Short mmCIF file of C-alpha atoms and ligand atoms in Angstrom, two decimals:
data_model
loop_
_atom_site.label_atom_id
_atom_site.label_comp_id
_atom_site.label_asym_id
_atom_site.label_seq_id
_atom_site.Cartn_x
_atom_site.Cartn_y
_atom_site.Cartn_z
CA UNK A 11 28.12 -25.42 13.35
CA UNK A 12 24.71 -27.60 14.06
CA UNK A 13 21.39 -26.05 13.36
CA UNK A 14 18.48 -27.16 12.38
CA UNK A 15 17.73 -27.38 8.48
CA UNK A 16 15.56 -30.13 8.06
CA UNK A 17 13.60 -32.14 10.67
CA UNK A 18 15.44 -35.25 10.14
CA UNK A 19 18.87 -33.85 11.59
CA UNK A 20 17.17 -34.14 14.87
CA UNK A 21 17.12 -37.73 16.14
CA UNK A 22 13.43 -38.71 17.89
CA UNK A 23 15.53 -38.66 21.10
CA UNK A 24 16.56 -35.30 20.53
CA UNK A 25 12.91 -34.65 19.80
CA UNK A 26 11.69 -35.92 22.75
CA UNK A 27 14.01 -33.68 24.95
CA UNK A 28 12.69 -30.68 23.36
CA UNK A 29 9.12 -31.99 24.31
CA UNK A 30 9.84 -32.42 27.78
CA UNK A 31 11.76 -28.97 27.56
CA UNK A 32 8.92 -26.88 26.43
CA UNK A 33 6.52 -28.56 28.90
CA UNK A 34 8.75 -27.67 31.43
CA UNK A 35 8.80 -24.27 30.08
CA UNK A 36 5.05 -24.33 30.28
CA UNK A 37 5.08 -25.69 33.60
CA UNK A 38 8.19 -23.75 34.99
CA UNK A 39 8.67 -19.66 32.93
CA UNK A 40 10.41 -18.34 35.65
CA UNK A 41 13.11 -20.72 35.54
CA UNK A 42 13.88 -20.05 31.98
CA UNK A 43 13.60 -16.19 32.02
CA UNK A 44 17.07 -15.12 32.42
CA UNK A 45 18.74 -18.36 30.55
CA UNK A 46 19.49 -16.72 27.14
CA UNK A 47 20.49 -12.85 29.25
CA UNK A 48 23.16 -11.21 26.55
CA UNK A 49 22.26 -13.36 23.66
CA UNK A 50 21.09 -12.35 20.41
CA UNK A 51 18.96 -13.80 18.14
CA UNK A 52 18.81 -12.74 14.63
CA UNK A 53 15.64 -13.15 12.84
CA UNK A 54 16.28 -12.40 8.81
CA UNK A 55 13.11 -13.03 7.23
CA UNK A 56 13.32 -12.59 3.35
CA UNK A 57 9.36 -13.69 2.92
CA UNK A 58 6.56 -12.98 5.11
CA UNK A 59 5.64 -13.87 8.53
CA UNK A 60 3.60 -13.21 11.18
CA UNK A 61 3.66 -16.08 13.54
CA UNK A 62 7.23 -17.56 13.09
CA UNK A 63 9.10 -14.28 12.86
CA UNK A 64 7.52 -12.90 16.10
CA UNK A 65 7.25 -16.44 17.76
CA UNK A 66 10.54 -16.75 18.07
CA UNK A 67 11.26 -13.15 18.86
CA UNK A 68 8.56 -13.66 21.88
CA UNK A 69 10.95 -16.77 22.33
CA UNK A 70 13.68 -14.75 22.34
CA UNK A 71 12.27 -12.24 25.01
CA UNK A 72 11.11 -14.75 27.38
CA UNK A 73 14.45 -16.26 27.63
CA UNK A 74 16.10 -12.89 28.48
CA UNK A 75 17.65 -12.27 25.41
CA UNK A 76 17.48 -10.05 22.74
CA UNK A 77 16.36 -9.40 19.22
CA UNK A 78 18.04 -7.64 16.32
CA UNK A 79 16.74 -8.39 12.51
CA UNK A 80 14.58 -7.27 8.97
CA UNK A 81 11.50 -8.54 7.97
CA UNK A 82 11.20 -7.95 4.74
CA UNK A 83 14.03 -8.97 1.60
CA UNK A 84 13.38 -4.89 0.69
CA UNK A 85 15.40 -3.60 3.76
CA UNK A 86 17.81 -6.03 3.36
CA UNK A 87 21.29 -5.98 1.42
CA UNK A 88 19.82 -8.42 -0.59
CA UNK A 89 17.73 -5.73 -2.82
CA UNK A 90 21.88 -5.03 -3.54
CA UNK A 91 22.72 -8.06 -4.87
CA UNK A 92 24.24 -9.95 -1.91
CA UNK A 93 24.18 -13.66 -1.16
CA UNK A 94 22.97 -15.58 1.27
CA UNK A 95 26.41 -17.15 2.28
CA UNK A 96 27.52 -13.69 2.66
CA UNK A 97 24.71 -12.47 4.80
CA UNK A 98 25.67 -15.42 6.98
CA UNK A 99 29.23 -14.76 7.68
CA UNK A 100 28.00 -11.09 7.90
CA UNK A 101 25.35 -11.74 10.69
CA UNK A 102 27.88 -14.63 12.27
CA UNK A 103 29.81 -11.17 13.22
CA UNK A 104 26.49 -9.67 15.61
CA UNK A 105 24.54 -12.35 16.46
CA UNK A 106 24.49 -15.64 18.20
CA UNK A 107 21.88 -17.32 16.13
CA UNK A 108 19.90 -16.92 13.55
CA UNK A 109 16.44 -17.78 12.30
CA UNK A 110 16.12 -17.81 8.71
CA UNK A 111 13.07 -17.33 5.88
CA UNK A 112 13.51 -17.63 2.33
CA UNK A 113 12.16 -18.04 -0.68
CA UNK A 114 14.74 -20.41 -2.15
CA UNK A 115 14.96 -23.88 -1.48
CA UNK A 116 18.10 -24.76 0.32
CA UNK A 117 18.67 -21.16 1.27
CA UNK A 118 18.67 -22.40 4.60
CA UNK A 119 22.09 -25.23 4.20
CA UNK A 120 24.03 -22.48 2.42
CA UNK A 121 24.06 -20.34 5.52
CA UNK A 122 24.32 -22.76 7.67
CA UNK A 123 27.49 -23.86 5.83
CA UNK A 124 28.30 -20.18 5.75
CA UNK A 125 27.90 -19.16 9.19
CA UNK A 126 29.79 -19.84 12.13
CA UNK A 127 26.30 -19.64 14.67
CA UNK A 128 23.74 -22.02 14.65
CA UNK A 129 21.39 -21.69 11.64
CA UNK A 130 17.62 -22.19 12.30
CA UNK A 131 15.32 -22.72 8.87
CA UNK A 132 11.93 -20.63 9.31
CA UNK A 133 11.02 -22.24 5.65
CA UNK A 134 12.91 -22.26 2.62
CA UNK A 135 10.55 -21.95 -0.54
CA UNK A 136 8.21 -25.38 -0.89
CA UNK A 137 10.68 -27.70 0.59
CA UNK A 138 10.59 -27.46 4.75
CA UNK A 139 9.78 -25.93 7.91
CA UNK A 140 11.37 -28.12 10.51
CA UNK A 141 9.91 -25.24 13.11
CA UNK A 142 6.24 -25.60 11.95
CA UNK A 143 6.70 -29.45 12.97
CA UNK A 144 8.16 -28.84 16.40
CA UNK A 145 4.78 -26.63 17.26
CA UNK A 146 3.21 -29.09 15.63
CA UNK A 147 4.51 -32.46 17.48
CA UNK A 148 3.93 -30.31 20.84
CA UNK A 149 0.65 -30.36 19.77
CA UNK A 150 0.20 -34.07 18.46
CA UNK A 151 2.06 -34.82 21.69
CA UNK A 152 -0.19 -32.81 24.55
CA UNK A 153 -3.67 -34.14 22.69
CA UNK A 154 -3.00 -37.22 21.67
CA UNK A 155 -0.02 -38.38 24.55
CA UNK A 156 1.86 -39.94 22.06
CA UNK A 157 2.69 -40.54 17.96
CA UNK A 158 2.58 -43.92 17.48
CA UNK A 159 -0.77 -45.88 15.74
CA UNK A 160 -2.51 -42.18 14.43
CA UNK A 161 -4.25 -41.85 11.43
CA UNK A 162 -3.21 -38.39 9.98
CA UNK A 163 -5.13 -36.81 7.20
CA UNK A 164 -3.40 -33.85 5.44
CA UNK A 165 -5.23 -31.91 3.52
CA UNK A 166 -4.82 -28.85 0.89
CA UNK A 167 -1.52 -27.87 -1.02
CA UNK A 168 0.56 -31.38 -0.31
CA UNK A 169 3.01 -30.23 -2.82
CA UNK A 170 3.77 -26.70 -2.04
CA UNK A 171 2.92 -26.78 1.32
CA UNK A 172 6.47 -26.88 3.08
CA UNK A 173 4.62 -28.01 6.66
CA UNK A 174 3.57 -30.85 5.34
CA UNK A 175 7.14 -31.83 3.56
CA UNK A 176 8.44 -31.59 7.57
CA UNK A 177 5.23 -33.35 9.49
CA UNK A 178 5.67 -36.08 7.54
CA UNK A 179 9.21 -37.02 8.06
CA UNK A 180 9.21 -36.34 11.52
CA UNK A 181 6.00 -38.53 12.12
CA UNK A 182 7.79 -41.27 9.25
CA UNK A 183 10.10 -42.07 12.71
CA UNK A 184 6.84 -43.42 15.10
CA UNK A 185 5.73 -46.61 14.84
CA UNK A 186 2.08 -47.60 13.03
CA UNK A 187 0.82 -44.06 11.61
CA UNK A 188 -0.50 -44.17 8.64
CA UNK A 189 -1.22 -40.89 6.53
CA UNK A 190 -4.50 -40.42 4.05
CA UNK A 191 -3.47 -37.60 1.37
CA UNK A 192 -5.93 -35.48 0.96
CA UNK A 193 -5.54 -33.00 -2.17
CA UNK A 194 -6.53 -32.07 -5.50
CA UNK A 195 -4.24 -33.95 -8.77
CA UNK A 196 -2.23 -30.99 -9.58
CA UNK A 197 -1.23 -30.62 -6.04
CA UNK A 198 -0.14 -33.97 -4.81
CA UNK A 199 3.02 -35.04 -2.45
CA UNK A 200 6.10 -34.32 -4.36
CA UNK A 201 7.38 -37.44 -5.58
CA UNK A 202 10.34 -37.08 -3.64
CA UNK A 203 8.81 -36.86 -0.25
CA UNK A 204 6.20 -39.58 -1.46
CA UNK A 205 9.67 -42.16 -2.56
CA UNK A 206 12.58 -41.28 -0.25
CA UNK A 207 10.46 -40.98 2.62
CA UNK A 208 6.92 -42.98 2.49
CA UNK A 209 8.04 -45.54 -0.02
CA UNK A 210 11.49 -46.07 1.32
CA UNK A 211 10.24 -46.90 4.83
CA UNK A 212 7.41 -48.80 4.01
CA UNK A 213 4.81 -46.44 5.62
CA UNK A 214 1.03 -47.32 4.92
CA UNK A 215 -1.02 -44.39 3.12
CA UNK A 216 -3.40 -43.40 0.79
CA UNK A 217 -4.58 -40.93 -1.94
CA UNK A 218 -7.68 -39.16 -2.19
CA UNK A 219 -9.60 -36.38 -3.70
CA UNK A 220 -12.16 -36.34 -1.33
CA UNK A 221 -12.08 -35.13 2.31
CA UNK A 222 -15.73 -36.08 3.39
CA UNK A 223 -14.94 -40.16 2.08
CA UNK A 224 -11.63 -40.46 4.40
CA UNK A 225 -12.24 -37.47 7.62
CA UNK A 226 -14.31 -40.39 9.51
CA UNK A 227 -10.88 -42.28 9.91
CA UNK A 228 -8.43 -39.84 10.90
CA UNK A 229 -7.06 -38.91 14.45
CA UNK A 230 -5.00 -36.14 13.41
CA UNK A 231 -6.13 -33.64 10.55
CA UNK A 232 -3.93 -31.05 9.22
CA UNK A 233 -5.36 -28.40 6.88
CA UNK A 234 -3.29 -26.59 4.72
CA UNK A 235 -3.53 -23.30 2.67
CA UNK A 236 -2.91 -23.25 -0.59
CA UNK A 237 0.26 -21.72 -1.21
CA UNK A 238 -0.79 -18.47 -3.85
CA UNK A 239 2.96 -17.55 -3.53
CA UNK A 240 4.65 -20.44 -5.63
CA UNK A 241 2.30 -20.52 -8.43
CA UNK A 242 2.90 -19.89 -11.80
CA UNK A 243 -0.54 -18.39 -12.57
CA UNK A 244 -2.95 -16.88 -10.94
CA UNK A 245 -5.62 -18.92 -12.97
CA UNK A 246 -4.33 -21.92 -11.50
CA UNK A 247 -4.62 -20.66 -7.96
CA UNK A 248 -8.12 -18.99 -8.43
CA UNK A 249 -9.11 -22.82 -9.42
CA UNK A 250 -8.00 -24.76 -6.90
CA UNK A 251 -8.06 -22.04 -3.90
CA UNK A 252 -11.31 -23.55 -2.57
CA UNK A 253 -10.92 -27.18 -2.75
CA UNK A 254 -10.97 -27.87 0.94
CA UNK A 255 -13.32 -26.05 3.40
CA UNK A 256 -13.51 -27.94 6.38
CA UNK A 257 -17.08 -26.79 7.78
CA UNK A 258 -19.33 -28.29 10.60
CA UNK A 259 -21.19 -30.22 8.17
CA UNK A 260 -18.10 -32.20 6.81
CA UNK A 261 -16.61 -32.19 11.09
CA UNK A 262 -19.75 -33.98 11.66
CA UNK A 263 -18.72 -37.17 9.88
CA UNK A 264 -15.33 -37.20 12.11
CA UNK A 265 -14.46 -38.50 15.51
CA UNK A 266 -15.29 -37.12 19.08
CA UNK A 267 -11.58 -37.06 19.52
CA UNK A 268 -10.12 -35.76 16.12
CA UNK A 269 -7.29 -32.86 16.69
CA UNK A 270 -8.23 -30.26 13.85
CA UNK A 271 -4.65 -28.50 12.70
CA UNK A 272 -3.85 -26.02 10.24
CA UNK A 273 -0.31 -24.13 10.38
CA UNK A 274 -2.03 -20.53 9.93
CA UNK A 275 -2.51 -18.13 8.17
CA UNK A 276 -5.93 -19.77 7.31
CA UNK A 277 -7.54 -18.47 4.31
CA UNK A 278 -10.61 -19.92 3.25
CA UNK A 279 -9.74 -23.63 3.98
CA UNK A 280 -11.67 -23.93 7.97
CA UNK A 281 -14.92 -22.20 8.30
CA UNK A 282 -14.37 -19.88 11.53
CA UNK A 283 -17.84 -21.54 13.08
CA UNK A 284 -15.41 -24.27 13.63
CA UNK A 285 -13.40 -22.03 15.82
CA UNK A 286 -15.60 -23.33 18.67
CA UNK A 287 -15.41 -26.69 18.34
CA UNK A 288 -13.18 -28.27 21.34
CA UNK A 289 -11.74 -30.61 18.28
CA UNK A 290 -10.17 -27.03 16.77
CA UNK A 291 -6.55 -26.97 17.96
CA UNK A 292 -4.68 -24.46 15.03
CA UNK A 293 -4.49 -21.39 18.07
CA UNK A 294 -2.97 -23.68 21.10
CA UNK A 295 -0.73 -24.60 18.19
CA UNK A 296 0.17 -21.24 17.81
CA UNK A 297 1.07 -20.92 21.70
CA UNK A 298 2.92 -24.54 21.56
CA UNK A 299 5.47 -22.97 18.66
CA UNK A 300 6.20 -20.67 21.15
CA UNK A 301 7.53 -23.09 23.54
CA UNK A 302 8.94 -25.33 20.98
CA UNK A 303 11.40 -22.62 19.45
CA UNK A 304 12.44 -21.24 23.33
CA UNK A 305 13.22 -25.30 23.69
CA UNK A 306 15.40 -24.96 20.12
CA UNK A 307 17.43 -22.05 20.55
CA UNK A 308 18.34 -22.89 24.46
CA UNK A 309 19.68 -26.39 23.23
CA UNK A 310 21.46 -24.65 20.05
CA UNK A 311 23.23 -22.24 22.09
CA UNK A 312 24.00 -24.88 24.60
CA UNK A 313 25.53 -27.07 21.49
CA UNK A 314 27.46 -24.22 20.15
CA UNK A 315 28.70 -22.86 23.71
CA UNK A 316 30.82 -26.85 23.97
C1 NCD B 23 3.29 -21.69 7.02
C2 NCD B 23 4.49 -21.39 6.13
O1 NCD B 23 5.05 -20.31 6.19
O2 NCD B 23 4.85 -22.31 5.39
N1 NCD B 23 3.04 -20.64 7.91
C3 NCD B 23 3.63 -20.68 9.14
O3 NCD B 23 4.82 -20.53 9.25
N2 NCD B 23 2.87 -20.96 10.18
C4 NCD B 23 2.09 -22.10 6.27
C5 NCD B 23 1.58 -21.19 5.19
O4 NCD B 23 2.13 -20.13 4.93
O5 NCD B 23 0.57 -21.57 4.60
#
């Protein structure tokens, strides 16, 4: 049964559709408020969440369908020792797709192999969160009016930071982007995203430590937290927590026309006086996943209805 694991198992054309989908659902609510009526969508979040558990429960709602779910691995079967592929055939049995959270990487393609609904990924440990990007590329898209020849700084946790993992393979697709990497040594690109998917399709980009040197250049920057959960020590995360704080001073070396993005929840990493700069886009890209996920589980359920 298709889902949506990584970014990549969506061709561009199939990303496209679900752009012109959620404008129309921004355009048009009415028209989609009764398309998912007696559907359920089941949201089993073993991590935290705030905006992707109940984004795509207010996804849910405002396509007329319903909700049933846990947010928390504690009230879960899990605590008892079951597995993922079980919970998958188990859920198969009530609902008629499910959005996933994990902490394990791959968590996500074992219940999709498991299940017989459609199996969304809501982030599976450090690897990907091919939802995040589809807020994200709404975002990209309705500021910038299209992907192709941006400069896009990402800054923060590059190798925890799961977001980042997605953006970048969905933006490796467009034609003349270049990315700057903006973080500190210990928490570079995984070489694995940095080989099989910069390297391998010859995409320009460059490495820095310093955010104030490269933020003049970039159309696009994305500012990450960094990601307290998936260290090893706290030490190591008291270090490096502050590395990046984008503040007005540093924004006033950047473009009129830069898009600032972050992926929530902020910590330190964007002062809030940058809040009210028209160049701060992290809450519309709040409101964007919104429409992105109501254009993901209408075309799932369409797919798995064939
Ligand atoms: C991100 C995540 O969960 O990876 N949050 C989100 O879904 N918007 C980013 C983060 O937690 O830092």
């Amino acid at each position: 049964m298709r889902g949506l694991i990584d970014i990549t198992d969506f061709s561009v054309e199939e990303i496209d559709s679900l752009i012109d989908v959620a404008n129309d659902i921004i355009d048009n609510p009415k028209k989609y408020s009764e398309k998912c009526k007696g559907k359920k969508l089941a949201t089993l979040f073993f991590e935290p969440s705030t905006r992707t558990r109940l984004s795509f429960e207010a996804a849910m709602y405002e396509l007329g369908g319903n909700v049933i779910g846990f947010s928390e691995a504690s009230s879960s079967s899990s605590t008892k020792g079951e597995s993922v592929a079980d919970t998958a055939k188990v859920i198969s049995c009530y609902a008629d797709i499910i959005a996933m959270r994990h902490p394990k990487e791959g968590s996500a393609y074992v219940a999709m192999k498991n299940a017989t609904i459609p199996v969304i990924n809501a982030g599976d440990g450090g690897h990907c969160h091919p939802t995040q990007t589809l807020a994200d590329l709404l975002t990209i898209y309705r500021e910038k009016g299209s992907f192709d020849n941006l400069t896009v700084g990402l800054c923060g946790d590059l190798k925890f930071g799961r977001t980042v993992h997605s953006l970048i393979g969905a933006l490796s697709r467009y034609s003349g982007i270049k990315f700057v990497l903006i973080s500190p040594e210990e928490l570079k690109l995984p070489s694995y995203v940095k080989n099989d998917v910069l390297k391998k399709n010859n995409l320009p980009y460059i490495q820095t430590t310093s955010l104030e040197d490269v933020i003049g250049e970039l159309d696009v920057l994305y500012m990450t937290r960094v990601q307290r959960e998936r260290f090893f020590n706290e030490e190591d995360y008291l270090r490096l927590k502050d590395s990046y704080i984008l503040d007005l001073k540093k924004l006033s070396l950047a473009k009129d026309n830069l898009s600032v993005m972050h992926p929530l929840p902020r910590v330190n990493e964007i002062s809030v006086a940058v809040d009210n700069d028209p160049r701060a886009c992290y809450f519309k890209q709040v409101l964007y996943g919104k429409y992105m996920r109501m254009a993901l589980i209408l075309k799932l359920l369409e797919e798995a209805e064939k």
